[in-house]
XYZ file of C-alpha atoms in Angstrom:
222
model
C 20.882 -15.229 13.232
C 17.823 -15.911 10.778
C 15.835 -13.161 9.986
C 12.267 -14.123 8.259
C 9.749 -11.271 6.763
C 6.092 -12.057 6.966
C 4.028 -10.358 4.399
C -0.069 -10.358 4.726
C -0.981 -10.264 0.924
C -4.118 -9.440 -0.917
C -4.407 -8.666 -4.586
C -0.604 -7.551 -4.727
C -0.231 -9.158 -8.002
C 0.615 -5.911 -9.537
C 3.809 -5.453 -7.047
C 4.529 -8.212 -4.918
C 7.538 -9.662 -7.216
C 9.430 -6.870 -6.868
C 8.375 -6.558 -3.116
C 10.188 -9.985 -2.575
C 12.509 -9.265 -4.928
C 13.833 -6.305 -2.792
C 13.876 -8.315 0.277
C 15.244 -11.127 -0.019
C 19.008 -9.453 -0.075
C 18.082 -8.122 3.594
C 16.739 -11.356 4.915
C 17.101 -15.455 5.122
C 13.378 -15.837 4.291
C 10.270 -14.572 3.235
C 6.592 -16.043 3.691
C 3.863 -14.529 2.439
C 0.470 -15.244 3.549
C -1.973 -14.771 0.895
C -4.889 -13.509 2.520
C -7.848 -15.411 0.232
C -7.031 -13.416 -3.018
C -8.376 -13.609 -6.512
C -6.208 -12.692 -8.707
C -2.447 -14.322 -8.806
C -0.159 -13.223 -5.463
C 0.451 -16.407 -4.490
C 1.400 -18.169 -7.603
C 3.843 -14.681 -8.136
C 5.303 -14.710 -4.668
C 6.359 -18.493 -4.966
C 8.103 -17.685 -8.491
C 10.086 -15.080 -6.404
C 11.516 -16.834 -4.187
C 8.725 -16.610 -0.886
C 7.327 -19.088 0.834
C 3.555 -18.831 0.539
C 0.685 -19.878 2.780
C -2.776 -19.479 1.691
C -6.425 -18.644 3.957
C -9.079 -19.463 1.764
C -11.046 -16.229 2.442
C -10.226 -12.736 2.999
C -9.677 -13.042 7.116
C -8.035 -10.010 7.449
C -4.062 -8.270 8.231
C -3.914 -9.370 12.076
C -5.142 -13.280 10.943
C -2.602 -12.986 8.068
C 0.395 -11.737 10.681
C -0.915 -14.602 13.252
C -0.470 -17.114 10.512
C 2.780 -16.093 8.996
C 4.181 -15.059 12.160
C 3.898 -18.576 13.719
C 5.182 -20.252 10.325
C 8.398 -18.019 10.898
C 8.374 -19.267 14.530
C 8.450 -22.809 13.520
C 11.262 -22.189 10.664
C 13.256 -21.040 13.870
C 13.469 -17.290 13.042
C 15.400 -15.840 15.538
C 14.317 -11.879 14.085
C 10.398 -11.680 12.739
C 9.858 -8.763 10.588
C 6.455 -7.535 9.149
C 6.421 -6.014 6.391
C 3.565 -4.525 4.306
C 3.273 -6.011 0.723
C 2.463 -3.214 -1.454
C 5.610 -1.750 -1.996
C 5.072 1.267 1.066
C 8.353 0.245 2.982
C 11.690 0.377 2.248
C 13.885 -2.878 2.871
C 16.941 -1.049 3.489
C 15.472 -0.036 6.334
C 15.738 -3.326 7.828
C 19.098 -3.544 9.179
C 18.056 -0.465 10.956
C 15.047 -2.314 12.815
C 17.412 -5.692 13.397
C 20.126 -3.426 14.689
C 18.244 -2.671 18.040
C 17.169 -6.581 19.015
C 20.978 -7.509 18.235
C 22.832 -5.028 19.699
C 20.647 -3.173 22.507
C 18.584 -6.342 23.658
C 15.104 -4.780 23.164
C 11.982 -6.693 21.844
C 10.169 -5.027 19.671
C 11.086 -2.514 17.539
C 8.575 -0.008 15.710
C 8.832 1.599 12.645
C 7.818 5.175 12.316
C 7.402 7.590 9.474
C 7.356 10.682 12.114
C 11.107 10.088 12.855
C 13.536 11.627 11.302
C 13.040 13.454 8.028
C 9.373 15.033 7.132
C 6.945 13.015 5.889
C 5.217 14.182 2.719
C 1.556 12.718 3.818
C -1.558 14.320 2.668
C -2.982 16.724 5.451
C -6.304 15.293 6.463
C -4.223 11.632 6.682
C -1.706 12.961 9.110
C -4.381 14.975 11.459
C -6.025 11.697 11.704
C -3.324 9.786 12.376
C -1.662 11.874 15.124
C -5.289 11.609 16.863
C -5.070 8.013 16.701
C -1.530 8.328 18.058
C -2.618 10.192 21.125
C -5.778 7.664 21.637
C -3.341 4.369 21.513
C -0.670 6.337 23.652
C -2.940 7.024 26.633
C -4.520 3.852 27.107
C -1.345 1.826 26.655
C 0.700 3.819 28.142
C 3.196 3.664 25.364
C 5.167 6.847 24.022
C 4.784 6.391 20.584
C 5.205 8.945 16.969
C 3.496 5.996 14.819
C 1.104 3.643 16.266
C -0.288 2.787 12.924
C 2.821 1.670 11.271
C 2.594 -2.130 9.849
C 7.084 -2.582 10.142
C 7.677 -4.210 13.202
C 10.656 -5.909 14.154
C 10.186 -8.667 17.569
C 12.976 -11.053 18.780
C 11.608 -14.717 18.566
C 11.200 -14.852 22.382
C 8.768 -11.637 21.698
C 7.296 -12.844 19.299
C 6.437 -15.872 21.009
C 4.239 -13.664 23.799
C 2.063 -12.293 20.677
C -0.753 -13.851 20.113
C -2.954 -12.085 17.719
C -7.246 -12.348 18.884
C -7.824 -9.210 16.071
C -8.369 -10.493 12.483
C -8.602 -6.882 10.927
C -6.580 -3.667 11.567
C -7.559 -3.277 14.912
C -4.225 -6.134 15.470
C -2.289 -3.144 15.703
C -3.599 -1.495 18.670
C -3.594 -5.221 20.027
C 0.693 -5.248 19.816
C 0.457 -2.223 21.577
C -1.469 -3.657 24.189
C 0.553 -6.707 24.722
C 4.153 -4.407 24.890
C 2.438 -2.774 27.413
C 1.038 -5.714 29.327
C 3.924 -7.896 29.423
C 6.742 -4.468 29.897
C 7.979 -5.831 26.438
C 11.450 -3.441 25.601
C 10.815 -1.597 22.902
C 11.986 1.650 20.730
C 11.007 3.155 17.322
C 13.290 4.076 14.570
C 12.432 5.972 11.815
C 11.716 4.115 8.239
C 10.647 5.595 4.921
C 7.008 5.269 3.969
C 6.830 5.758 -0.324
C 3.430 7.017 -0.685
C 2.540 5.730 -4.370
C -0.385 6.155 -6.442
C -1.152 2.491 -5.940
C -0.490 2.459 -2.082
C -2.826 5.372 -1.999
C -4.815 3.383 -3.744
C -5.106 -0.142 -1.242
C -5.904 2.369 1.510
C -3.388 4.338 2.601
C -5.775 7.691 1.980
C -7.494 9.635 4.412
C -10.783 7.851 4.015
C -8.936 4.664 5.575
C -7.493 6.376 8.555
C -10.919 7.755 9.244
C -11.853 4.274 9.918
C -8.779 2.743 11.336
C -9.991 5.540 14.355
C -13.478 4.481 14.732
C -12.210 0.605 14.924
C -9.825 1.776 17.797
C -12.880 3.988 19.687
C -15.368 0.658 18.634
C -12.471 -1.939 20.028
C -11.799 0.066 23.539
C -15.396 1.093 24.441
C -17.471 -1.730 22.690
């Protein structure tokens, strides 16, 4: 079974070596898609080992996903995993997101931080999140703990029904949609989120969730 990771990159110079690095024991390939950056992810993600792709301009984490994620298709991934390039998830997680798709036949499977052990997330971050957990859950339908989660596990033939239309972060609500719509089988399992000064930092903060819920209310009413 061939397991490929697709990483939207942008300015993860600073950490996207060891990223890859921790990977590639967990899977049979990575491909990053460097999402128009200036400064030298690419060129470090090819050193270490990834397969990189390249937008000329900033297009945003659902266009990156869209790319990589039919790159992976045609290097006949069976298992697609996303996986966030600044160093927030854990790769030994994985086996724990494959396990599901191998051995219970479901299609998707979700990451979430509200599994399991507690979460040490600043306050205002986690109020806003849980709203935006109860907004996704009752127009999708879904029962969810993490809606806003960016590891995601699909089989290829799920995969292949996911069609991203959402260049920004609004592509995550969009998944959700499209489990819904097409009564894809899913189930969450919990991962570990490492909250870092630098992952803070590329908008993992409160200020960022505060906007991640406006782009859901803008995206369902507008």
């Amino acid at each position: 079974m061939k397991v490929i990771a697709v990483l939207p990159a942008y300015n993860e110079a600073a950490v996207i070596s060891d990223v890859i690095a921790r990977l590639n024991a967990f899977v049979d390939r990575v491909v990053v898609v460097d999402d128009g950056s200036s400064d030298s992810t690419g060129d470090l993600a090819k050193r270490a080992g990834a397969f990189v792709v390249r937008h000329l301009i900033n297009r945003g984490q659902g266009a990156a996903l869209e790319t990589g994620t039919r790159l992976a298709l045609d290097f006949g991934a069976d298992v697609i995993i996303h996986f966030d390039a600044d160093g927030q998830h854990d790769s030994k997680d994985i086996a724990a997101m494959i396990a599901p798709i191998t051995e219970r036949q479901m299609d998707v499977v979700l990451g979430s931080r509200f599994l399991g052990k507690a979460v040490s997330l600043p306050i205002g971050r986690r109020l806003i999140l849980h709203l935006g957990i109860l907004f996704t859950c009752f127009f999708s339908g879904l029962k969810l703990t993490d809606v806003h989660n960016g590891f995601r596990a699909f089989s290829r033939a799920a995969a292949m029904q996911i069609s991203l239309t959402h260049d920004g972060m609004a592509h995550a609500s969009e998944i959700l949609d499209i489990i819904a719509d097409k009564n894809l089988r899913y189930v969450e399992v919990p991962v570990t989120i490492h909250y870092t000064a630098y992952s803070l930092g590329r908008g993992q903060g409160s200020g960022n969730a505060v906007q991640i819920v406006w782009r859901l209310l803008i995206n369902k009413f507008f």
